[in-house]
PDB file of C-alpha atoms in Angstrom:
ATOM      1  CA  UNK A  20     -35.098  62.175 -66.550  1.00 53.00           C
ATOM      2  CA  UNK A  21     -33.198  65.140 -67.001  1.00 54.00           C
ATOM      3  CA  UNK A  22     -32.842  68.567 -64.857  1.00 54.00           C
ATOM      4  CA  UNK A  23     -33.816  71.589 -65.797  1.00 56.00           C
ATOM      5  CA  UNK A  24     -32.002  73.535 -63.152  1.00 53.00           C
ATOM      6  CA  UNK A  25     -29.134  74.875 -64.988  1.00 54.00           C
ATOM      7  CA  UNK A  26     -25.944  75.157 -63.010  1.00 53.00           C
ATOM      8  CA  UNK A  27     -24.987  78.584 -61.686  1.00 52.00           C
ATOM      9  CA  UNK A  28     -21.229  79.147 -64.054  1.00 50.00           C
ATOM     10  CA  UNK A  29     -23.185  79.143 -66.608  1.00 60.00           C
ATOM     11  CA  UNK A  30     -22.875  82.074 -68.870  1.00 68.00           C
ATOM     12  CA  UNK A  31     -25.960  83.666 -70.206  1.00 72.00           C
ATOM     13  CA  UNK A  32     -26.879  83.040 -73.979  1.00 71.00           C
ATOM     14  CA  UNK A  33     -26.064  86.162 -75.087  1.00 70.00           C
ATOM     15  CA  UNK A  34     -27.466  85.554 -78.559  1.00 68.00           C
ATOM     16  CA  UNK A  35     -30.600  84.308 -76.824  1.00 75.00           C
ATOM     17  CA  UNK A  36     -31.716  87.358 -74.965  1.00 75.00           C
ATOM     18  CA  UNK A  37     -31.736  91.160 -74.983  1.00 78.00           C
ATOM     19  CA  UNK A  38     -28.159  91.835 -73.359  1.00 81.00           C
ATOM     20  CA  UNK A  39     -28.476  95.398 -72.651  1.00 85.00           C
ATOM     21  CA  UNK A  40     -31.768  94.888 -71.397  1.00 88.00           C
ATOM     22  CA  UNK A  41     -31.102  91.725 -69.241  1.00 88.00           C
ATOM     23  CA  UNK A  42     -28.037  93.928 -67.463  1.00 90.00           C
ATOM     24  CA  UNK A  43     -30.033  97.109 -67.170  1.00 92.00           C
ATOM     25  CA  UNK A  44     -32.567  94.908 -64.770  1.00 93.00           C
ATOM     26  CA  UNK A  45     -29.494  93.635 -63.070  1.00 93.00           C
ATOM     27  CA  UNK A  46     -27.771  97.640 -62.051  1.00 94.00           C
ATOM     28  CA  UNK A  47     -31.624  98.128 -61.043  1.00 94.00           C
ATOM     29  CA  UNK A  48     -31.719  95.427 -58.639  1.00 95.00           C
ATOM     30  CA  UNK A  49     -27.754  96.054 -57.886  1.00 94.00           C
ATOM     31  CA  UNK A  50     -28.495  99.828 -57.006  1.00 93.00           C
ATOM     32  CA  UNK A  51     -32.027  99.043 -55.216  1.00 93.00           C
ATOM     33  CA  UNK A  52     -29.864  96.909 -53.177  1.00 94.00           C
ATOM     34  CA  UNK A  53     -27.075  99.398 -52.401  1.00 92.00           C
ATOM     35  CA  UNK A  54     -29.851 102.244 -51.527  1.00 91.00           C
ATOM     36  CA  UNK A  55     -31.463  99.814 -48.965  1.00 91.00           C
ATOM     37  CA  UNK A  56     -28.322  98.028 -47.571  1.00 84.00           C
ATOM     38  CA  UNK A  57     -25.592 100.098 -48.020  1.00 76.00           C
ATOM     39  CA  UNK A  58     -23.212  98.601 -44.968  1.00 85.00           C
ATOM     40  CA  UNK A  59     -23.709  94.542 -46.567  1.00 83.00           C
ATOM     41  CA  UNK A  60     -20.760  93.000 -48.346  1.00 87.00           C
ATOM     42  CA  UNK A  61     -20.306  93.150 -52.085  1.00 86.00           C
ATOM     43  CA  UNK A  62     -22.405  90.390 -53.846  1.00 92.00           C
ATOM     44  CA  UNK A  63     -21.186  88.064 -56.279  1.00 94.00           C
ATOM     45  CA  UNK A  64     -23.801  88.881 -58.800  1.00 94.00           C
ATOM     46  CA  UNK A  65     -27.191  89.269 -59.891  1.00 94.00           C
ATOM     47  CA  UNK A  66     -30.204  86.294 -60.550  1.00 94.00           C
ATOM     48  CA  UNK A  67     -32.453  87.990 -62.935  1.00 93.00           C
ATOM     49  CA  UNK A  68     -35.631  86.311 -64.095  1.00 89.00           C
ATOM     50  CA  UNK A  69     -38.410  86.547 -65.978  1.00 87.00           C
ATOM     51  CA  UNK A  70     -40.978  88.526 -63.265  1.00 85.00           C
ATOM     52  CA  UNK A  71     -37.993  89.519 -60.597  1.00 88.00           C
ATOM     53  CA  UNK A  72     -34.500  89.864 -59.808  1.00 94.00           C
ATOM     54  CA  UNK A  73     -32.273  89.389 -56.425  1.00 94.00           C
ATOM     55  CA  UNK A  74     -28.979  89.962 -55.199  1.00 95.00           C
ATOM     56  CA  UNK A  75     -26.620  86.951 -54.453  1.00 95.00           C
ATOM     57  CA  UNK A  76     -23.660  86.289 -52.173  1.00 94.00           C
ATOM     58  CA  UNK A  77     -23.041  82.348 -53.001  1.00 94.00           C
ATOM     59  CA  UNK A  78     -23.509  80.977 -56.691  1.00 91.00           C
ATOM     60  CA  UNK A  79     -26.766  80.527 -57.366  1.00 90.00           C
ATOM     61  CA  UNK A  80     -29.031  77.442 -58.995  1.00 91.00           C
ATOM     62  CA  UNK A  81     -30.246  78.831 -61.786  1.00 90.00           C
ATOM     63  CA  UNK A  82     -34.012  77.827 -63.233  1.00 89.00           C
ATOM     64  CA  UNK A  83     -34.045  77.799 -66.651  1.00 87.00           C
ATOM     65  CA  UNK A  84     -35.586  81.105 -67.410  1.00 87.00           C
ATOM     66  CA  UNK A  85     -33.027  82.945 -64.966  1.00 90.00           C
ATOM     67  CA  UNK A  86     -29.827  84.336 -66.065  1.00 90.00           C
ATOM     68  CA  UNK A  87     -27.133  85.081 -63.779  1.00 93.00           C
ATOM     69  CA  UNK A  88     -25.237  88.354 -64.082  1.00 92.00           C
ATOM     70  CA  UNK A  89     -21.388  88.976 -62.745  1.00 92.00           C
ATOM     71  CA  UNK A  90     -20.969  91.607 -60.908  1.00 92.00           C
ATOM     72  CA  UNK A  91     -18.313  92.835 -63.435  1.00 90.00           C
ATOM     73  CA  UNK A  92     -20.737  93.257 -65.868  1.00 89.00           C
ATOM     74  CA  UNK A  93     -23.383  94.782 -63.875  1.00 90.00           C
ATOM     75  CA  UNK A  94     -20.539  97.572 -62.354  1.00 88.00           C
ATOM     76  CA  UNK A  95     -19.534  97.868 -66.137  1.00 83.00           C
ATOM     77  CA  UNK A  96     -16.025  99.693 -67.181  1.00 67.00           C
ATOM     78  CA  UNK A  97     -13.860  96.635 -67.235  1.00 56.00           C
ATOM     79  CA  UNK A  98     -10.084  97.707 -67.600  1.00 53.00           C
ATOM     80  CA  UNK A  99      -9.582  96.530 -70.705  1.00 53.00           C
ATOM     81  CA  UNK A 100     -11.979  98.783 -72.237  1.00 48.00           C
ATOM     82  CA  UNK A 101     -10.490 101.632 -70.726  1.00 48.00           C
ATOM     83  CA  UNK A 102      -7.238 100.862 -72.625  1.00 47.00           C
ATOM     84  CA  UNK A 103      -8.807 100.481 -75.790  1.00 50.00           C
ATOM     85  CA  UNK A 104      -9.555 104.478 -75.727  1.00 51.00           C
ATOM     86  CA  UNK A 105      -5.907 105.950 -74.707  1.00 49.00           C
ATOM     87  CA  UNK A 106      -5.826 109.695 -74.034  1.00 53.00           C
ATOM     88  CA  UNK A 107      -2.385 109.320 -75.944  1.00 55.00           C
ATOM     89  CA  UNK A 108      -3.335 108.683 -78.770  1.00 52.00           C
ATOM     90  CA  UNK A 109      -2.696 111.227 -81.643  1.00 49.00           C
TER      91      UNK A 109
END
């Protein structure tokens, strides 16, 4: 029999769900976090499933409806975009 507990470096299926929609619930759960516990450490990332989402310090099991979501991507502005627009530029 095979598991359906996916394992937790899995990437989401980004052509399989609503990507702006699945990190939107993930900075809502990130920033409900920070409001209520604003002295933890940083997290790794964000669980997000179908009804709920949590905050996570270790990598996570995933079930298969759950998607987990870097921290990166939750924060947003990765450096390399920031390049991509140069003030410089004429």
């Amino acid at each position: 029999m095979g598991s359906s507990v996916q394992p937790a470096a899995a990437q989401p299926r980004w052509d399989r769900i609503n990507s702006a929609e699945v990190i939107a619930q993930a900075r809502r759960v990130y920033f409900h976090f920070l409001e209520s516990s604003p002295t933890h450490p940083d997290p790794l990332g964000v669980v997000i499933g179908p009804l709920q989402g949590r905050v996570v310090f270790e990598l996570p099991v995933l079930l298969p409806e759950e998607h987990f979501i870097s921290l990166e991507l939750v924060r947003g502005r990765s450096p390399r975009s920031r390049s991509a627009r140069s003030p410089l530029r004429g």
